mmCIF file of N, CA and C in Angstrom:
data_model
loop_
_atom_site.group_PDB
_atom_site.id
_atom_site.type_symbol
_atom_site.label_atom_id
_atom_site.label_comp_id
_atom_site.label_asym_id
_atom_site.label_seq_id
_atom_site.Cartn_x
_atom_site.Cartn_y
_atom_site.Cartn_z
ATOM 1 N N UNK O 594 0.840 -1.176 0.000
ATOM 2 C CA UNK O 594 0.000 0.000 0.000
ATOM 3 C C UNK O 594 0.891 1.248 0.000
ATOM 4 N N UNK O 595 0.560 2.214 -0.827
ATOM 5 C CA UNK O 595 1.310 3.462 -0.914
ATOM 6 C C UNK O 595 0.752 4.457 0.103
ATOM 7 N N UNK O 596 1.647 5.017 0.889
ATOM 8 C CA UNK O 596 1.252 6.026 1.874
ATOM 9 C C UNK O 596 1.113 7.360 1.157
ATOM 10 N N UNK O 597 -0.038 8.002 1.291
ATOM 11 C CA UNK O 597 -0.301 9.270 0.630
ATOM 12 C C UNK O 597 -0.228 10.426 1.614
ATOM 13 N N UNK O 598 0.164 11.572 1.098
ATOM 14 C CA UNK O 598 0.117 12.781 1.909
ATOM 15 C C UNK O 598 -1.320 13.142 2.216
ATOM 16 N N UNK O 599 -1.472 13.924 3.257
ATOM 17 C CA UNK O 599 -2.784 14.428 3.635
ATOM 18 C C UNK O 599 -2.724 15.934 3.724
ATOM 19 N N UNK O 600 -3.858 16.566 3.601
ATOM 20 C CA UNK O 600 -3.931 18.012 3.802
ATOM 21 C C UNK O 600 -3.604 18.308 5.265
ATOM 22 N N UNK O 601 -2.865 19.374 5.494
ATOM 23 C CA UNK O 601 -2.500 19.780 6.855
ATOM 24 C C UNK O 601 -2.724 21.275 6.981
ATOM 25 N N UNK O 602 -3.375 21.671 8.036
ATOM 26 C CA UNK O 602 -3.540 23.083 8.372
ATOM 27 C C UNK O 602 -2.980 23.240 9.774
ATOM 28 N N UNK O 603 -2.037 24.153 9.923
ATOM 29 C CA UNK O 603 -1.362 24.301 11.215
ATOM 30 C C UNK O 603 -0.990 25.756 11.447
ATOM 31 N N UNK O 604 -0.546 26.063 12.634
ATOM 32 C CA UNK O 604 -0.045 27.391 12.980
ATOM 33 C C UNK O 604 1.307 27.248 13.663
ATOM 34 N N UNK O 605 2.075 28.317 13.649
ATOM 35 C CA UNK O 605 3.380 28.298 14.312
ATOM 36 C C UNK O 605 3.228 28.023 15.808
ATOM 37 N N UNK O 606 2.171 28.530 16.408
ATOM 38 C CA UNK O 606 1.975 28.347 17.843
ATOM 39 C C UNK O 606 1.786 26.878 18.220
ATOM 40 N N UNK O 607 1.350 26.051 17.271
ATOM 41 C CA UNK O 607 1.157 24.626 17.534
ATOM 42 C C UNK O 607 2.464 23.833 17.465
ATOM 43 N N UNK O 608 3.519 24.431 16.982
ATOM 44 C CA UNK O 608 4.775 23.729 16.751
ATOM 45 C C UNK O 608 5.832 24.179 17.757
ATOM 46 N N UNK O 609 6.671 23.250 18.211
ATOM 47 C CA UNK O 609 7.714 23.638 19.174
ATOM 48 C C UNK O 609 8.781 24.518 18.529
ATOM 49 N N UNK O 610 9.342 25.389 19.332
ATOM 50 C CA UNK O 610 10.440 26.256 18.883
ATOM 51 C C UNK O 610 11.747 25.470 18.994
ATOM 52 N N UNK O 611 12.568 25.606 17.978
ATOM 53 C CA UNK O 611 13.886 24.989 17.967
ATOM 54 C C UNK O 611 14.870 26.092 17.586
ATOM 55 N N UNK O 612 16.145 25.810 17.611
ATOM 56 C CA UNK O 612 17.082 26.837 17.179
ATOM 57 C C UNK O 612 18.505 26.578 17.602
ATOM 58 N N UNK O 613 19.335 27.553 17.249
ATOM 59 C CA UNK O 613 20.744 27.539 17.611
ATOM 60 C C UNK O 613 21.096 28.868 18.246
ATOM 61 N N UNK O 614 22.041 28.842 19.153
ATOM 62 C CA UNK O 614 22.619 30.057 19.728
ATOM 63 C C UNK O 614 24.048 29.726 20.123
ATOM 64 N N UNK O 615 24.926 29.725 19.108
ATOM 65 C CA UNK O 615 26.323 29.396 19.347
ATOM 66 C C UNK O 615 27.181 30.039 18.248
ATOM 67 N N UNK O 616 28.494 30.085 18.440
ATOM 68 C CA UNK O 616 29.365 30.766 17.478
ATOM 69 C C UNK O 616 29.432 30.106 16.095
ATOM 70 N N UNK O 617 29.178 28.820 15.990
ATOM 71 C CA UNK O 617 29.269 28.128 14.698
ATOM 72 C C UNK O 617 28.033 28.392 13.849
ATOM 73 N N UNK O 618 26.848 28.237 14.439
ATOM 74 C CA UNK O 618 25.589 28.345 13.706
ATOM 75 C C UNK O 618 24.998 29.744 13.712
ATOM 76 N N UNK O 619 25.263 30.517 14.759
ATOM 77 C CA UNK O 619 24.653 31.828 14.945
ATOM 78 C C UNK O 619 23.530 31.747 15.953
ATOM 79 N N UNK O 620 22.685 32.768 15.951
ATOM 80 C CA UNK O 620 21.567 32.843 16.896
ATOM 81 C C UNK O 620 20.280 32.996 16.098
ATOM 82 N N UNK O 621 19.514 31.902 15.996
ATOM 83 C CA UNK O 621 18.279 31.873 15.220
ATOM 84 C C UNK O 621 17.339 30.858 15.851
ATOM 85 N N UNK O 622 16.049 31.125 15.766
ATOM 86 C CA UNK O 622 15.060 30.137 16.203
ATOM 87 C C UNK O 622 14.102 29.871 15.048
ATOM 88 N N UNK O 623 13.465 28.696 15.095
ATOM 89 C CA UNK O 623 12.507 28.361 14.050
ATOM 90 C C UNK O 623 11.455 27.402 14.588
ATOM 91 N N UNK O 624 10.363 27.335 13.843
ATOM 92 C CA UNK O 624 9.291 26.384 14.103
ATOM 93 C C UNK O 624 9.022 25.650 12.791
ATOM 94 N N UNK O 625 9.219 24.353 12.794
ATOM 95 C CA UNK O 625 8.954 23.549 11.607
ATOM 96 C C UNK O 625 7.444 23.337 11.502
ATOM 97 N N UNK O 626 6.862 23.786 10.408
ATOM 98 C CA UNK O 626 5.417 23.672 10.211
ATOM 99 C C UNK O 626 5.030 22.388 9.494
ATOM 100 N N UNK O 627 5.784 22.048 8.441
ATOM 101 C CA UNK O 627 5.492 20.876 7.628
ATOM 102 C C UNK O 627 6.767 20.074 7.424
ATOM 103 N N UNK O 628 6.725 18.804 7.773
ATOM 104 C CA UNK O 628 7.866 17.918 7.610
ATOM 105 C C UNK O 628 7.358 16.496 7.791
ATOM 106 N N UNK O 629 7.718 15.606 6.892
ATOM 107 C CA UNK O 629 7.204 14.249 6.902
ATOM 108 C C UNK O 629 7.387 13.491 8.204
ATOM 109 N N UNK O 630 8.343 13.909 9.035
ATOM 110 C CA UNK O 630 8.540 13.226 10.309
ATOM 111 C C UNK O 630 7.579 13.700 11.397
ATOM 112 N N UNK O 631 6.883 14.837 11.159
ATOM 113 C CA UNK O 631 5.931 15.345 12.157
ATOM 114 C C UNK O 631 4.537 15.584 11.605
ATOM 115 N N UNK O 632 4.394 15.603 10.282
ATOM 116 C CA UNK O 632 3.096 15.796 9.643
ATOM 117 C C UNK O 632 2.930 14.762 8.522
ATOM 118 N N UNK O 633 1.707 14.425 8.162
ATOM 119 C CA UNK O 633 1.493 13.432 7.098
ATOM 120 C C UNK O 633 1.646 14.062 5.710
ATOM 121 N N UNK O 634 2.822 14.595 5.451
ATOM 122 C CA UNK O 634 3.111 15.305 4.211
ATOM 123 C C UNK O 634 4.343 14.712 3.554
ATOM 124 N N UNK O 635 4.520 15.027 2.265
ATOM 125 C CA UNK O 635 5.721 14.595 1.563
ATOM 126 C C UNK O 635 6.149 15.662 0.559
ATOM 127 N N UNK O 636 7.295 15.513 0.008
ATOM 128 C CA UNK O 636 7.871 16.300 -1.089
ATOM 129 C C UNK O 636 8.263 17.734 -0.759
ATOM 130 N N UNK O 637 7.793 18.300 0.337
ATOM 131 C CA UNK O 637 8.186 19.653 0.735
ATOM 132 C C UNK O 637 8.228 19.731 2.258
ATOM 133 N N UNK O 638 9.073 20.603 2.760
ATOM 134 C CA UNK O 638 9.069 20.916 4.181
ATOM 135 C C UNK O 638 9.164 22.425 4.307
ATOM 136 N N UNK O 639 8.625 22.959 5.397
ATOM 137 C CA UNK O 639 8.558 24.415 5.532
ATOM 138 C C UNK O 639 8.462 24.797 6.999
ATOM 139 N N UNK O 640 8.794 26.049 7.268
ATOM 140 C CA UNK O 640 8.693 26.560 8.624
ATOM 141 C C UNK O 640 8.853 28.055 8.660
ATOM 142 N N UNK O 641 8.890 28.583 9.863
ATOM 143 C CA UNK O 641 9.075 30.010 10.097
ATOM 144 C C UNK O 641 10.302 30.184 10.977
ATOM 145 N N UNK O 642 11.209 31.064 10.535
ATOM 146 C CA UNK O 642 12.423 31.358 11.298
ATOM 147 C C UNK O 642 12.356 32.784 11.821
ATOM 148 N N UNK O 643 13.061 33.005 12.925
ATOM 149 C CA UNK O 643 13.070 34.327 13.538
ATOM 150 C C UNK O 643 14.472 34.674 14.015
ATOM 151 N N UNK O 644 14.868 35.894 13.686
ATOM 152 C CA UNK O 644 16.141 36.443 14.151
ATOM 153 C C UNK O 644 15.841 37.664 15.005
ATOM 154 N N UNK O 645 16.280 37.646 16.244
ATOM 155 C CA UNK O 645 16.173 38.825 17.089
ATOM 156 C C UNK O 645 17.145 39.879 16.593
ATOM 157 N N UNK O 646 17.009 41.128 17.028
ATOM 158 C CA UNK O 646 17.992 42.146 16.643
ATOM 159 C C UNK O 646 19.410 41.647 16.945
ATOM 160 N N UNK O 647 20.286 41.744 15.957
ATOM 161 C CA UNK O 647 21.654 41.258 16.095
ATOM 162 C C UNK O 647 21.805 39.776 15.814
ATOM 163 N N UNK O 648 20.715 39.056 15.612
ATOM 164 C CA UNK O 648 20.767 37.614 15.358
ATOM 165 C C UNK O 648 21.242 37.316 13.947
ATOM 166 N N UNK O 649 21.751 36.090 13.773
ATOM 167 C CA UNK O 649 22.299 35.706 12.474
ATOM 168 C C UNK O 649 22.261 34.193 12.317
ATOM 169 N N UNK O 650 21.937 33.751 11.110
ATOM 170 C CA UNK O 650 22.181 32.378 10.694
ATOM 171 C C UNK O 650 23.470 32.447 9.895
ATOM 172 N N UNK O 651 24.530 31.873 10.446
ATOM 173 C CA UNK O 651 25.861 31.968 9.835
ATOM 174 C C UNK O 651 25.876 31.336 8.436
ATOM 175 N N UNK O 652 26.814 31.770 7.582
ATOM 176 C CA UNK O 652 26.921 31.173 6.241
ATOM 177 C C UNK O 652 27.082 29.660 6.315
ATOM 178 N N UNK O 653 26.361 28.989 5.426
ATOM 179 C CA UNK O 653 26.325 27.524 5.405
ATOM 180 C C UNK O 653 25.881 27.070 4.022
ATOM 181 N N UNK O 654 25.899 25.770 3.826
ATOM 182 C CA UNK O 654 25.428 25.155 2.579
ATOM 183 C C UNK O 654 24.554 23.955 2.928
ATOM 184 N N UNK O 655 23.690 23.592 1.991
ATOM 185 C CA UNK O 655 22.962 22.323 2.033
ATOM 186 C C UNK O 655 22.567 21.988 0.610
ATOM 187 N N UNK O 656 22.373 20.709 0.351
ATOM 188 C CA UNK O 656 22.099 20.268 -1.018
ATOM 189 C C UNK O 656 20.796 20.807 -1.598
ATOM 190 N N UNK O 657 19.672 20.768 -0.873
ATOM 191 C CA UNK O 657 18.442 21.254 -1.500
ATOM 192 C C UNK O 657 18.434 22.773 -1.660
ATOM 193 N N UNK O 658 17.786 23.238 -2.704
ATOM 194 C CA UNK O 658 17.541 24.672 -2.837
ATOM 195 C C UNK O 658 16.566 25.090 -1.730
ATOM 196 N N UNK O 659 16.384 26.392 -1.584
ATOM 197 C CA UNK O 659 15.545 26.909 -0.503
ATOM 198 C C UNK O 659 14.921 28.216 -0.945
ATOM 199 N N UNK O 660 13.748 28.495 -0.410
ATOM 200 C CA UNK O 660 13.084 29.779 -0.630
ATOM 201 C C UNK O 660 12.866 30.433 0.726
ATOM 202 N N UNK O 661 13.143 31.740 0.803
ATOM 203 C CA UNK O 661 12.778 32.557 1.954
ATOM 204 C C UNK O 661 11.705 33.536 1.489
ATOM 205 N N UNK O 662 10.708 33.778 2.324
ATOM 206 C CA UNK O 662 9.783 34.890 2.134
ATOM 207 C C UNK O 662 9.812 35.700 3.420
ATOM 208 N N UNK O 663 10.333 36.917 3.329
ATOM 209 C CA UNK O 663 10.451 37.792 4.504
ATOM 210 C C UNK O 663 9.072 38.399 4.752
ATOM 211 N N UNK O 664 8.540 38.197 5.957
ATOM 212 C CA UNK O 664 7.235 38.796 6.223
ATOM 213 C C UNK O 664 7.236 39.794 7.377
ATOM 214 N N UNK O 665 8.373 39.953 8.024
ATOM 215 C CA UNK O 665 8.462 40.964 9.079
ATOM 216 C C UNK O 665 9.910 41.372 9.253
ATOM 217 N N UNK O 666 10.163 42.681 9.329
ATOM 218 C CA UNK O 666 11.497 43.187 9.594
ATOM 219 C C UNK O 666 12.354 43.367 8.354
ATOM 220 N N UNK O 667 13.620 43.685 8.611
ATOM 221 C CA UNK O 667 14.609 43.860 7.546
ATOM 222 C C UNK O 667 15.898 43.161 7.950
ATOM 223 N N UNK O 668 16.706 42.809 6.944
ATOM 224 C CA UNK O 668 17.970 42.155 7.229
ATOM 225 C C UNK O 668 18.854 42.121 6.006
ATOM 226 N N UNK O 669 19.924 41.380 6.113
ATOM 227 C CA UNK O 669 20.896 41.221 5.037
ATOM 228 C C UNK O 669 21.011 39.736 4.725
ATOM 229 N N UNK O 670 20.765 39.364 3.461
ATOM 230 C CA UNK O 670 20.982 37.996 2.994
ATOM 231 C C UNK O 670 22.284 37.995 2.211
ATOM 232 N N UNK O 671 23.103 36.989 2.467
ATOM 233 C CA UNK O 671 24.359 36.818 1.725
ATOM 234 C C UNK O 671 24.295 35.484 0.996
ATOM 235 N N UNK O 672 24.442 35.526 -0.340
ATOM 236 C CA UNK O 672 24.447 34.312 -1.154
ATOM 237 C C UNK O 672 25.702 34.327 -2.009
ATOM 238 N N UNK O 673 26.541 33.316 -1.816
ATOM 239 C CA UNK O 673 27.808 33.208 -2.546
ATOM 240 C C UNK O 673 28.581 34.529 -2.567
ATOM 241 N N UNK O 674 28.666 35.164 -1.390
ATOM 242 C CA UNK O 674 29.463 36.373 -1.215
ATOM 243 C C UNK O 674 28.764 37.670 -1.546
ATOM 244 N N UNK O 675 27.581 37.627 -2.146
ATOM 245 C CA UNK O 675 26.861 38.859 -2.498
ATOM 246 C C UNK O 675 25.802 39.157 -1.450
ATOM 247 N N UNK O 676 25.862 40.366 -0.880
ATOM 248 C CA UNK O 676 24.905 40.768 0.148
ATOM 249 C C UNK O 676 23.798 41.616 -0.450
ATOM 250 N N UNK O 677 22.572 41.367 0.024
ATOM 251 C CA UNK O 677 21.396 42.108 -0.431
ATOM 252 C C UNK O 677 20.515 42.398 0.771
ATOM 253 N N UNK O 678 20.014 43.618 0.852
ATOM 254 C CA UNK O 678 19.068 43.971 1.902
ATOM 255 C C UNK O 678 17.710 43.377 1.561
ATOM 256 N N UNK O 679 17.063 42.774 2.559
ATOM 257 C CA UNK O 679 15.730 42.208 2.391
ATOM 258 C C UNK O 679 14.805 42.827 3.428
ATOM 259 N N UNK O 680 13.531 42.893 3.086
ATOM 260 C CA UNK O 680 12.533 43.462 3.999
ATOM 261 C C UNK O 680 11.215 42.745 3.770
ATOM 262 N N UNK O 681 10.224 43.056 4.577
ATOM 263 C CA UNK O 681 8.911 42.435 4.450
ATOM 264 C C UNK O 681 8.446 42.526 3.001
ATOM 265 N N UNK O 682 8.021 41.373 2.462
ATOM 266 C CA UNK O 682 7.572 41.300 1.081
ATOM 267 C C UNK O 682 8.607 40.769 0.111
ATOM 268 N N UNK O 683 9.856 40.602 0.562
ATOM 269 C CA UNK O 683 10.930 40.095 -0.300
ATOM 270 C C UNK O 683 10.907 38.574 -0.352
ATOM 271 N N UNK O 684 11.081 38.027 -1.564
ATOM 272 C CA UNK O 684 11.233 36.590 -1.758
ATOM 273 C C UNK O 684 12.648 36.313 -2.241
ATOM 274 N N UNK O 685 13.284 35.293 -1.686
ATOM 275 C CA UNK O 685 14.658 34.937 -2.027
ATOM 276 C C UNK O 685 14.694 33.473 -2.446
ATOM 277 N N UNK O 686 15.275 33.178 -3.613
ATOM 278 C CA UNK O 686 15.534 31.800 -4.029
ATOM 279 C C UNK O 686 17.013 31.536 -3.838
ATOM 280 N N UNK O 687 17.361 30.476 -3.139
ATOM 281 C CA UNK O 687 18.745 30.107 -2.870
ATOM 282 C C UNK O 687 19.014 28.780 -3.572
ATOM 283 N N UNK O 688 19.894 28.768 -4.569
ATOM 284 C CA UNK O 688 20.180 27.511 -5.273
ATOM 285 C C UNK O 688 20.797 26.476 -4.340
ATOM 286 N N UNK O 689 20.582 25.216 -4.652
ATOM 287 C CA UNK O 689 21.190 24.147 -3.880
ATOM 288 C C UNK O 689 22.701 24.292 -3.840
ATOM 289 N N UNK O 690 23.283 24.039 -2.691
ATOM 290 C CA UNK O 690 24.722 24.084 -2.419
ATOM 291 C C UNK O 690 25.333 25.484 -2.474
ATOM 292 N N UNK O 691 24.535 26.528 -2.625
ATOM 293 C CA UNK O 691 25.070 27.898 -2.556
ATOM 294 C C UNK O 691 25.352 28.238 -1.094
ATOM 295 N N UNK O 692 26.492 28.881 -0.844
ATOM 296 C CA UNK O 692 26.767 29.331 0.521
ATOM 297 C C UNK O 692 25.881 30.539 0.805
ATOM 298 N N UNK O 693 25.170 30.500 1.915
ATOM 299 C CA UNK O 693 24.259 31.599 2.238
ATOM 300 C C UNK O 693 24.081 31.732 3.748
ATOM 301 N N UNK O 694 23.622 32.897 4.130
ATOM 302 C CA UNK O 694 23.311 33.199 5.516
ATOM 303 C C UNK O 694 22.433 34.427 5.546
ATOM 304 N N UNK O 695 21.909 34.740 6.712
ATOM 305 C CA UNK O 695 21.047 35.909 6.871
ATOM 306 C C UNK O 695 21.289 36.498 8.248
ATOM 307 N N UNK O 696 21.269 37.814 8.327
ATOM 308 C CA UNK O 696 21.462 38.461 9.624
ATOM 309 C C UNK O 696 20.503 39.641 9.773
ATOM 310 N N UNK O 697 20.202 39.931 11.016
ATOM 311 C CA UNK O 697 19.307 41.027 11.358
ATOM 312 C C UNK O 697 20.140 42.146 11.963
ATOM 313 N N UNK O 698 20.264 43.225 11.240
ATOM 314 C CA UNK O 698 21.014 44.381 11.736
ATOM 315 C C UNK O 698 20.086 45.500 12.183
ATOM 316 N N UNK O 699 18.783 45.210 12.279
ATOM 317 C CA UNK O 699 17.817 46.224 12.686
ATOM 318 C C UNK O 699 17.523 46.116 14.181
ATOM 319 N N UNK O 700 16.613 46.960 14.655
ATOM 320 C CA UNK O 700 16.257 46.968 16.071
ATOM 321 C C UNK O 700 14.962 46.207 16.345
ATOM 322 N N UNK O 701 14.391 45.576 15.302
ATOM 323 C CA UNK O 701 13.178 44.776 15.468
ATOM 324 C C UNK O 701 13.433 43.358 14.963
ATOM 325 N N UNK O 702 12.565 42.428 15.306
ATOM 326 C CA UNK O 702 12.727 41.044 14.873
ATOM 327 C C UNK O 702 12.574 40.907 13.360
ATOM 328 N N UNK O 703 13.291 39.942 12.808
ATOM 329 C CA UNK O 703 13.206 39.587 11.395
ATOM 330 C C UNK O 703 12.594 38.194 11.333
ATOM 331 N N UNK O 704 11.480 38.044 10.613
ATOM 332 C CA UNK O 704 10.812 36.746 10.508
ATOM 333 C C UNK O 704 10.670 36.389 9.035
ATOM 334 N N UNK O 705 10.919 35.094 8.736
ATOM 335 C CA UNK O 705 10.752 34.643 7.361
ATOM 336 C C UNK O 705 10.247 33.211 7.305
ATOM 337 N N UNK O 706 9.487 32.961 6.246
ATOM 338 C CA UNK O 706 8.963 31.638 5.931
ATOM 339 C C UNK O 706 9.989 30.975 5.031
ATOM 340 N N UNK O 707 10.331 29.718 5.300
ATOM 341 C CA UNK O 707 11.293 29.005 4.461
ATOM 342 C C UNK O 707 10.684 27.704 3.950
ATOM 343 N N UNK O 708 11.111 27.300 2.751
ATOM 344 C CA UNK O 708 10.595 26.087 2.115
ATOM 345 C C UNK O 708 11.752 25.325 1.483
ATOM 346 N N UNK O 709 11.751 24.017 1.682
ATOM 347 C CA UNK O 709 12.705 23.110 1.031
ATOM 348 C C UNK O 709 11.935 22.108 0.176
ATOM 349 N N UNK O 710 12.464 21.732 -0.994
ATOM 350 C CA UNK O 710 11.813 20.723 -1.832
ATOM 351 C C UNK O 710 12.205 19.305 -1.415
ATOM 352 N N UNK O 711 12.007 19.004 -0.153
ATOM 353 C CA UNK O 711 12.302 17.683 0.391
ATOM 354 C C UNK O 711 11.226 17.342 1.423
ATOM 355 N N UNK O 712 10.899 16.083 1.527
ATOM 356 C CA UNK O 712 9.784 15.669 2.359
ATOM 357 C C UNK O 712 9.947 15.884 3.848
ATOM 358 N N UNK O 713 11.182 15.966 4.316
ATOM 359 C CA UNK O 713 11.426 16.100 5.747
ATOM 360 C C UNK O 713 12.538 17.106 5.998
ATOM 361 N N UNK O 714 12.324 17.986 6.961
ATOM 362 C CA UNK O 714 13.357 18.951 7.333
ATOM 363 C C UNK O 714 14.625 18.220 7.785
ATOM 364 N N UNK O 715 14.472 17.032 8.347
ATOM 365 C CA UNK O 715 15.628 16.239 8.790
ATOM 366 C C UNK O 715 16.521 15.826 7.619
ATOM 367 N N UNK O 716 16.000 15.863 6.397
ATOM 368 C CA UNK O 716 16.793 15.541 5.206
ATOM 369 C C UNK O 716 17.795 16.641 4.851
ATOM 370 N N UNK O 717 17.605 17.829 5.400
ATOM 371 C CA UNK O 717 18.457 18.979 5.078
ATOM 372 C C UNK O 717 19.674 18.936 5.998
ATOM 373 N N UNK O 718 20.826 18.655 5.422
ATOM 374 C CA UNK O 718 22.068 18.573 6.189
ATOM 375 C C UNK O 718 22.816 19.894 6.036
ATOM 376 N N UNK O 719 22.866 20.661 7.122
ATOM 377 C CA UNK O 719 23.553 21.962 7.120
ATOM 378 C C UNK O 719 25.058 21.727 7.231
ATOM 379 N N UNK O 720 25.807 22.381 6.351
ATOM 380 C CA UNK O 720 27.275 22.298 6.393
ATOM 381 C C UNK O 720 27.833 23.708 6.613
ATOM 382 N N UNK O 721 28.441 23.909 7.771
ATOM 383 C CA UNK O 721 29.048 25.190 8.126
ATOM 384 C C UNK O 721 30.553 25.097 7.903
ATOM 385 N N UNK O 722 31.185 26.206 7.462
ATOM 386 C CA UNK O 722 32.643 26.163 7.269
ATOM 387 C C UNK O 722 33.366 25.804 8.567
ATOM 388 N N UNK O 723 34.448 25.085 8.434
ATOM 389 C CA UNK O 723 35.277 24.754 9.601
ATOM 390 C C UNK O 723 36.114 25.977 9.935
ATOM 391 N N UNK O 724 36.063 26.375 11.179
ATOM 392 C CA UNK O 724 36.793 27.589 11.600
ATOM 393 C C UNK O 724 38.272 27.351 11.691
#
């Protein structure tokens, strides 16, 4: 029998907060909304990330491409060495294996929706440069 995806309707408040706060990864929190290991979904995973003022997701790589949609605040996205200011309403496509990171240099929180074309967030292996 083939296991099929199901429709899922959820909110960030229903999902646990996860994150990093260390020199290698930076300081970022997120809530995974859709992922095959926690929801009856496949082929995509998504969530909401938040950077407090001064917070940063350090430059890293992963095999799947990724989309960010900034819905609150402003920040700086760096993709393969090129920095661009992003703000509410900005959409960013990050090619697979591109080195990228995002930081919040403002005085308010930066929040963005992220999507991966993989069934489970656990499939995304983050690779940070060795210091």
